mmCIF file of C-alpha atoms in Angstrom:
data_model
loop_
_atom_site.group_PDB
_atom_site.id
_atom_site.type_symbol
_atom_site.label_atom_id
_atom_site.label_comp_id
_atom_site.label_asym_id
_atom_site.label_seq_id
_atom_site.Cartn_x
_atom_site.Cartn_y
_atom_site.Cartn_z
ATOM 1 C CA MET A 1 73.137 -2.622 23.632
ATOM 2 C CA SER A 2 73.282 -1.241 20.103
ATOM 3 C CA THR A 3 73.573 2.448 19.466
ATOM 4 C CA LEU A 4 71.002 3.701 17.005
ATOM 5 C CA ASN A 5 72.284 5.006 13.749
ATOM 6 C CA LEU A 6 70.014 7.715 12.407
ATOM 7 C CA ALA A 7 70.817 6.663 8.871
ATOM 8 C CA GLN A 8 69.362 3.247 9.608
ATOM 9 C CA VAL A 9 66.164 4.267 11.377
ATOM 10 C CA ARG A 10 63.295 5.658 9.364
ATOM 11 C CA VAL A 11 59.896 7.030 10.140
ATOM 12 C CA GLY A 12 57.540 4.073 9.950
ATOM 13 C CA ASP A 13 60.073 1.575 11.276
ATOM 14 C CA THR A 14 58.693 -0.679 13.990
ATOM 15 C CA LEU A 15 60.415 -1.957 17.106
ATOM 16 C CA PRO A 16 60.730 -5.676 17.750
ATOM 17 C CA PRO A 17 57.548 -6.400 19.760
ATOM 18 C CA LEU A 18 57.716 -7.663 23.330
ATOM 19 C CA THR A 19 55.182 -10.235 24.532
ATOM 20 C CA VAL A 20 55.110 -10.942 28.253
ATOM 21 C CA ALA A 21 53.625 -13.770 30.304
ATOM 22 C CA PRO A 22 49.841 -13.660 30.914
ATOM 23 C CA ILE A 23 48.845 -11.592 33.946
ATOM 24 C CA ASN A 24 47.991 -13.662 36.999
ATOM 25 C CA ARG A 25 47.462 -12.903 40.680
ATOM 26 C CA THR A 26 51.097 -13.611 41.486
ATOM 27 C CA THR A 27 52.189 -11.063 38.873
ATOM 28 C CA LEU A 28 50.052 -8.437 40.581
ATOM 29 C CA ALA A 29 51.091 -9.327 44.127
ATOM 30 C CA LEU A 30 54.758 -9.206 43.179
ATOM 31 C CA PHE A 31 54.351 -5.948 41.289
ATOM 32 C CA ALA A 32 52.480 -4.380 44.228
ATOM 33 C CA GLY A 33 55.386 -5.137 46.522
ATOM 34 C CA ALA A 34 58.108 -4.283 44.039
ATOM 35 C CA SER A 35 56.539 -1.039 42.855
ATOM 36 C CA ASN A 36 55.325 0.145 46.284
ATOM 37 C CA ASP A 37 51.821 0.463 44.818
ATOM 38 C CA HIS A 38 49.721 -1.348 47.408
ATOM 39 C CA ASN A 39 46.344 -0.125 46.165
ATOM 40 C CA ALA A 40 44.026 -2.949 47.253
ATOM 41 C CA ILE A 41 42.097 -2.851 43.984
ATOM 42 C CA HIS A 42 45.011 -4.717 42.365
ATOM 43 C CA ILE A 43 45.497 -7.394 45.030
ATOM 44 C CA ASP A 44 42.319 -7.894 47.068
ATOM 45 C CA LEU A 45 39.328 -9.464 45.290
ATOM 46 C CA ASP A 46 36.884 -8.426 48.038
ATOM 47 C CA PHE A 47 38.004 -4.813 47.858
ATOM 48 C CA ALA A 48 37.809 -4.838 44.051
ATOM 49 C CA ARG A 49 34.228 -6.159 44.161
ATOM 50 C CA ARG A 50 33.181 -3.543 46.678
ATOM 51 C CA ALA A 51 34.610 -0.961 44.282
ATOM 52 C CA GLY A 52 32.356 -2.327 41.550
ATOM 53 C CA MET A 53 34.958 -4.301 39.640
ATOM 54 C CA PRO A 54 34.504 -7.991 38.734
ATOM 55 C CA ASP A 55 37.988 -8.869 39.964
ATOM 56 C CA VAL A 56 41.405 -7.403 40.641
ATOM 57 C CA PHE A 57 43.158 -6.011 37.574
ATOM 58 C CA ALA A 58 46.648 -4.943 36.572
ATOM 59 C CA HIS A 59 48.289 -1.725 37.668
ATOM 60 C CA GLY A 60 48.638 0.730 34.802
ATOM 61 C CA MET A 61 52.229 1.151 35.870
ATOM 62 C CA LEU A 62 52.884 -2.551 35.268
ATOM 63 C CA SER A 63 51.920 -2.052 31.635
ATOM 64 C CA MET A 64 54.076 1.048 31.534
ATOM 65 C CA ALA A 65 57.016 -0.900 32.962
ATOM 66 C CA TYR A 66 56.553 -3.409 30.130
ATOM 67 C CA LEU A 67 56.561 -0.531 27.623
ATOM 68 C CA ALA A 68 59.777 0.730 29.202
ATOM 69 C CA ARG A 69 61.264 -2.740 28.660
ATOM 70 C CA LEU A 70 60.213 -2.586 25.001
ATOM 71 C CA LEU A 71 62.248 0.605 24.681
ATOM 72 C CA THR A 72 65.291 -0.471 26.687
ATOM 73 C CA LEU A 73 65.487 -3.667 24.667
ATOM 74 C CA TRP A 74 65.887 -1.383 21.663
ATOM 75 C CA VAL A 75 68.031 1.488 22.956
ATOM 76 C CA ASP A 76 70.197 2.154 25.970
ATOM 77 C CA GLN A 77 68.131 3.772 28.729
ATOM 78 C CA ARG A 78 70.542 6.733 28.681
ATOM 79 C CA GLN A 79 69.015 7.635 25.307
ATOM 80 C CA LEU A 80 65.469 7.828 26.663
ATOM 81 C CA ARG A 81 64.227 11.405 26.997
ATOM 82 C CA GLN A 82 60.488 11.036 27.496
ATOM 83 C CA LEU A 83 57.993 8.304 28.212
ATOM 84 C CA GLY A 84 54.266 8.882 28.426
ATOM 85 C CA ALA A 85 51.198 6.654 28.645
ATOM 86 C CA ARG A 86 47.426 6.897 28.664
ATOM 87 C CA PHE A 87 45.679 3.992 30.329
ATOM 88 C CA VAL A 88 42.752 3.534 27.965
ATOM 89 C CA GLY A 89 41.562 0.057 28.940
ATOM 90 C CA ILE A 90 41.784 -2.277 31.871
ATOM 91 C CA THR A 91 44.293 -5.110 31.712
ATOM 92 C CA HIS A 92 42.531 -8.055 33.322
ATOM 93 C CA LEU A 93 43.788 -11.334 34.738
ATOM 94 C CA GLY A 94 44.619 -13.735 31.925
ATOM 95 C CA HIS A 95 45.483 -11.003 29.465
ATOM 96 C CA GLN A 96 48.677 -11.591 27.582
ATOM 97 C CA ILE A 97 50.192 -8.268 26.731
ATOM 98 C CA THR A 98 52.241 -7.443 23.682
ATOM 99 C CA CYS A 99 54.090 -4.139 23.543
ATOM 100 C CA ALA A 100 54.647 -2.517 20.175
ATOM 101 C CA GLY A 101 56.288 0.656 18.968
ATOM 102 C CA LYS A 102 56.708 2.636 15.790
ATOM 103 C CA VAL A 103 58.943 5.554 14.832
ATOM 104 C CA VAL A 104 56.706 8.470 13.845
ATOM 105 C CA GLU A 105 59.036 11.457 13.682
ATOM 106 C CA LYS A 106 62.674 12.466 13.458
ATOM 107 C CA PHE A 107 63.522 15.856 14.862
ATOM 108 C CA GLU A 108 66.203 17.886 16.579
ATOM 109 C CA SER A 109 65.903 19.215 20.111
ATOM 110 C CA ASP A 110 68.447 20.424 22.676
ATOM 111 C CA GLY A 111 71.191 19.887 20.103
ATOM 112 C CA GLU A 112 70.336 16.226 19.687
ATOM 113 C CA GLN A 113 68.829 14.183 16.909
ATOM 114 C CA ARG A 114 65.762 12.525 18.381
ATOM 115 C CA LEU A 115 63.097 10.051 17.399
ATOM 116 C CA ARG A 116 59.505 10.152 18.490
ATOM 117 C CA LEU A 117 57.770 6.815 18.887
ATOM 118 C CA GLU A 118 54.186 5.749 19.297
ATOM 119 C CA ILE A 119 53.933 2.817 21.661
ATOM 120 C CA GLN A 120 51.080 0.665 22.850
ATOM 121 C CA THR A 121 50.064 -2.472 24.662
ATOM 122 C CA THR A 122 47.500 -4.881 23.250
ATOM 123 C CA ASN A 123 46.040 -8.040 24.745
ATOM 124 C CA GLN A 124 45.692 -11.387 22.953
ATOM 125 C CA TYR A 125 42.306 -10.337 21.551
ATOM 126 C CA GLY A 126 43.753 -7.258 19.904
ATOM 127 C CA ASP A 127 42.276 -4.777 22.389
ATOM 128 C CA THR A 128 44.481 -1.757 23.022
ATOM 129 C CA LYS A 129 45.073 -1.129 26.727
ATOM 130 C CA VAL A 130 47.752 1.527 26.902
ATOM 131 C CA LEU A 131 48.633 4.169 24.322
ATOM 132 C CA GLY A 132 51.832 6.089 24.749
ATOM 133 C CA ASP A 133 54.690 7.933 23.220
ATOM 134 C CA ALA A 134 58.385 8.140 23.809
ATOM 135 C CA VAL A 135 61.316 10.243 22.696
ATOM 136 C CA VAL A 136 64.787 8.785 22.345
ATOM 137 C CA ALA A 137 68.062 10.450 21.424
ATOM 138 C CA VAL A 138 69.753 8.921 18.412
ATOM 139 C CA VAL A 139 73.197 9.084 19.993
ATOM 140 C CA ALA A 140 73.598 8.457 23.677
ATOM 141 C CA LEU A 141 74.980 11.338 25.660
ATOM 142 C CA SER A 142 75.897 10.713 29.254
ATOM 143 C CA LEU A 143 72.652 11.316 31.095
ATOM 144 C CA MET B 1 33.354 16.939 42.651
ATOM 145 C CA ILE B 2 36.866 17.817 43.676
ATOM 146 C CA ASP B 3 37.187 21.475 44.564
ATOM 147 C CA LYS B 4 39.191 23.410 41.979
ATOM 148 C CA GLN B 5 40.530 25.659 44.735
ATOM 149 C CA PHE B 6 43.230 22.990 45.180
ATOM 150 C CA ILE B 7 44.798 23.853 41.810
ATOM 151 C CA GLY B 8 48.299 25.074 42.597
ATOM 152 C CA LYS B 9 48.446 23.305 45.925
ATOM 153 C CA VAL B 10 52.017 22.414 46.855
ATOM 154 C CA LEU B 11 52.322 18.963 48.383
ATOM 155 C CA PRO B 12 54.796 18.189 51.165
ATOM 156 C CA GLY B 13 58.235 17.509 49.637
ATOM 157 C CA PHE B 14 60.147 14.462 50.718
ATOM 158 C CA GLN B 15 63.243 12.498 49.902
ATOM 159 C CA VAL B 16 63.798 8.808 49.588
ATOM 160 C CA ALA B 17 66.765 6.548 48.869
ATOM 161 C CA ALA B 18 66.730 4.225 45.860
ATOM 162 C CA GLU B 19 67.736 0.799 47.156
ATOM 163 C CA ALA B 20 69.411 -1.909 45.095
ATOM 164 C CA ALA B 21 67.338 -4.714 46.653
ATOM 165 C CA GLN B 22 64.086 -2.965 45.703
ATOM 166 C CA LEU B 23 65.375 -2.394 42.158
ATOM 167 C CA ARG B 24 66.158 -6.097 41.765
ATOM 168 C CA PHE B 25 62.672 -6.946 43.091
ATOM 169 C CA PHE B 26 61.135 -4.517 40.596
ATOM 170 C CA ALA B 27 63.176 -6.055 37.770
ATOM 171 C CA LYS B 28 61.965 -9.524 38.741
ATOM 172 C CA ALA B 29 58.328 -8.416 39.012
ATOM 173 C CA THR B 30 58.391 -6.839 35.555
ATOM 174 C CA GLY B 31 60.028 -9.819 33.856
ATOM 175 C CA GLU B 32 63.259 -7.931 33.244
ATOM 176 C CA THR B 33 66.054 -10.052 31.800
ATOM 177 C CA ASN B 34 68.671 -7.424 30.946
ATOM 178 C CA PRO B 35 71.473 -8.010 33.492
ATOM 179 C CA VAL B 36 72.139 -4.272 33.668
ATOM 180 C CA TYR B 37 69.001 -4.000 35.859
ATOM 181 C CA LEU B 38 69.714 -7.075 37.955
ATOM 182 C CA ASP B 39 73.424 -7.385 38.499
ATOM 183 C CA GLU B 40 75.653 -4.691 39.950
ATOM 184 C CA SER B 41 78.718 -5.825 38.018
ATOM 185 C CA ALA B 42 76.824 -5.849 34.708
ATOM 186 C CA ALA B 43 75.629 -2.315 35.480
ATOM 187 C CA ARG B 44 79.176 -1.181 36.156
ATOM 188 C CA ASP B 45 80.427 -2.872 32.980
ATOM 189 C CA ALA B 46 77.795 -0.835 31.107
ATOM 190 C CA GLY B 47 79.179 2.367 32.591
ATOM 191 C CA TYR B 48 76.641 2.936 35.348
ATOM 192 C CA PRO B 49 77.861 3.776 38.869
ATOM 193 C CA GLY B 50 75.268 1.323 40.269
ATOM 194 C CA LEU B 51 72.052 -0.398 39.279
ATOM 195 C CA PRO B 52 70.130 2.142 37.164
ATOM 196 C CA LEU B 53 66.551 3.003 38.109
ATOM 197 C CA PRO B 54 64.431 1.679 35.240
ATOM 198 C CA PRO B 55 62.356 4.324 33.436
ATOM 199 C CA THR B 56 59.145 4.056 35.447
ATOM 200 C CA PHE B 57 60.631 3.367 38.875
ATOM 201 C CA LEU B 58 60.583 7.038 39.899
ATOM 202 C CA PHE B 59 56.822 6.624 40.253
ATOM 203 C CA SER B 60 57.442 3.804 42.753
ATOM 204 C CA LEU B 61 59.528 6.182 44.835
ATOM 205 C CA GLU B 62 57.052 9.024 44.502
ATOM 206 C CA ILE B 63 54.256 6.785 45.781
ATOM 207 C CA GLN B 64 56.156 6.412 49.072
ATOM 208 C CA GLN B 65 55.343 10.001 49.940
ATOM 209 C CA PRO B 66 54.789 9.752 53.699
ATOM 210 C CA ALA B 67 52.120 12.424 54.131
ATOM 211 C CA SER B 68 49.150 11.508 51.980
ATOM 212 C CA GLY B 69 46.700 13.576 54.038
ATOM 213 C CA TRP B 70 46.302 15.836 51.010
ATOM 214 C CA ARG B 71 44.241 13.160 49.247
ATOM 215 C CA GLN B 72 41.791 13.128 52.139
ATOM 216 C CA GLU B 73 41.826 16.914 52.328
ATOM 217 C CA MET B 74 40.903 17.087 48.642
ATOM 218 C CA GLY B 75 38.174 14.461 49.009
ATOM 219 C CA ILE B 76 39.886 11.856 46.828
ATOM 220 C CA GLN B 77 38.440 8.387 47.521
ATOM 221 C CA PRO B 78 40.957 5.575 46.930
ATOM 222 C CA ALA B 79 38.340 3.024 45.773
ATOM 223 C CA ARG B 80 37.089 5.420 43.090
ATOM 224 C CA ILE B 81 40.333 6.480 41.470
ATOM 225 C CA LEU B 82 42.025 5.195 38.376
ATOM 226 C CA HIS B 83 45.398 6.141 37.005
ATOM 227 C CA GLY B 84 44.531 7.889 33.766
ATOM 228 C CA GLU B 85 47.875 9.038 32.432
ATOM 229 C CA GLN B 86 51.510 9.105 33.447
ATOM 230 C CA SER B 87 54.517 10.694 31.853
ATOM 231 C CA PHE B 88 58.195 11.108 32.572
ATOM 232 C CA THR B 89 60.693 13.590 31.153
ATOM 233 C CA TYR B 90 64.267 12.529 31.871
ATOM 234 C CA HIS B 91 67.171 14.881 32.474
ATOM 235 C CA ARG B 92 69.719 12.477 33.940
ATOM 236 C CA MET B 93 69.929 8.932 35.180
ATOM 237 C CA ALA B 94 69.443 7.888 38.786
ATOM 238 C CA HIS B 95 71.056 4.840 40.351
ATOM 239 C CA ALA B 96 70.880 2.662 43.441
ATOM 240 C CA GLY B 97 72.192 4.641 46.388
ATOM 241 C CA ASP B 98 70.918 7.984 45.127
ATOM 242 C CA VAL B 99 68.732 9.970 47.486
ATOM 243 C CA LEU B 100 65.994 11.580 45.447
ATOM 244 C CA ARG B 101 63.886 14.538 46.396
ATOM 245 C CA PHE B 102 60.288 14.808 45.163
ATOM 246 C CA GLU B 103 58.476 18.126 45.015
ATOM 247 C CA SER B 104 54.902 18.037 43.746
ATOM 248 C CA ARG B 105 52.082 20.378 43.071
ATOM 249 C CA ILE B 106 48.525 19.969 41.878
ATOM 250 C CA ALA B 107 48.820 21.424 38.397
ATOM 251 C CA ASP B 108 45.198 21.136 37.342
ATOM 252 C CA ILE B 109 41.763 19.831 38.310
ATOM 253 C CA TYR B 110 38.952 19.472 35.805
ATOM 254 C CA ASP B 111 35.837 17.406 35.306
ATOM 255 C CA LYS B 112 34.130 15.720 32.369
ATOM 256 C CA LYS B 113 30.742 14.182 31.660
ATOM 257 C CA GLY B 114 28.883 16.689 33.792
ATOM 258 C CA GLY B 115 30.968 15.976 36.870
ATOM 259 C CA ALA B 116 30.808 12.174 36.611
ATOM 260 C CA LEU B 117 34.576 12.123 36.235
ATOM 261 C CA ASP B 118 37.100 14.314 38.051
ATOM 262 C CA PHE B 119 40.668 14.660 36.821
ATOM 263 C CA VAL B 120 43.540 15.629 39.105
ATOM 264 C CA VAL B 121 46.879 16.479 37.488
ATOM 265 C CA ARG B 122 49.976 16.306 39.681
ATOM 266 C CA GLU B 123 53.397 17.472 38.522
ATOM 267 C CA THR B 124 56.547 16.429 40.340
ATOM 268 C CA ARG B 125 60.128 17.617 40.028
ATOM 269 C CA VAL B 126 62.790 15.097 41.033
ATOM 270 C CA THR B 127 66.307 16.095 42.041
ATOM 271 C CA ASN B 128 69.186 14.024 43.376
ATOM 272 C CA GLN B 129 71.446 14.441 46.420
ATOM 273 C CA ARG B 130 73.673 16.802 44.408
ATOM 274 C CA GLY B 131 70.714 19.029 43.594
ATOM 275 C CA GLU B 132 70.762 17.934 39.942
ATOM 276 C CA HIS B 133 67.494 17.779 38.038
ATOM 277 C CA VAL B 134 66.744 14.098 37.389
ATOM 278 C CA ALA B 135 63.239 14.102 35.916
ATOM 279 C CA ASP B 136 59.767 15.576 35.812
ATOM 280 C CA LEU B 137 56.727 13.399 36.398
ATOM 281 C CA ARG B 138 53.146 14.125 35.456
ATOM 282 C CA SER B 139 50.264 11.991 36.730
ATOM 283 C CA VAL B 140 46.592 12.223 35.923
ATOM 284 C CA LEU B 141 44.234 10.588 38.419
ATOM 285 C CA VAL B 142 40.638 9.995 37.412
ATOM 286 C CA GLN B 143 37.950 9.783 40.069
ATOM 287 C CA ARG B 144 34.623 8.170 39.186
ATOM 288 C CA ASN B 145 31.877 10.050 40.973
ATOM 289 C CA ALA B 146 28.917 8.321 39.376
#
């Protein structure tokens, strides 16, 4: 895990993107169990249809977990200060999600140099599904 | 419409242990490959006392809140809700074996589109077994009324 050097990171820099396997029913069943989110709309087709949806669809928190992986592939988790997401579109079965991030600000807070990032997920058709932001400390302190 | 009188409502606090087996399951389900999240010895080599909770896993603990009667009380209908937003502010790491305490309140309720959509904002403070502040969570649930 590399430690970020402020001198090397600039506003406008992008993170190496992360593309994950297309969403299928197994993905959602496993994530339901692993994440403790058993909302039937993500695992039960009949329930989803009764709720007016064409099919089950991905948990927003699955997309957010992928965004967290994007960040922890880039910095040590101990440097992560904030992570936020807005679920702006539904991630359907068959969508292949790519997570992307960009440094948008350098600032100082709580005695630390920090970077603010814009992050997002996009499917294979270029539709944005999750918009978020994150703050990371440039030098890891023991969190 | 969800009654705005519930703004400020304090939800029942609870505590829950973070378990290594569940963390490994979560890592598998999210396609994690970094051994720090999968293998105890790799975590220790990286300076963690145990498997670290990945950044969004606190939500998976929060969702285990045993008393969910407040949703019914507020008139929230599970088939009509969507997760609109989620954020985490981190103060310190949590690891497998930690016992985390969750204390939540309804921070805001508002509607849009003439009441077609209700928004419920919940804020949660997480502390560990030593009373240390681990994180703050903020969730926005959207209920479709139309």
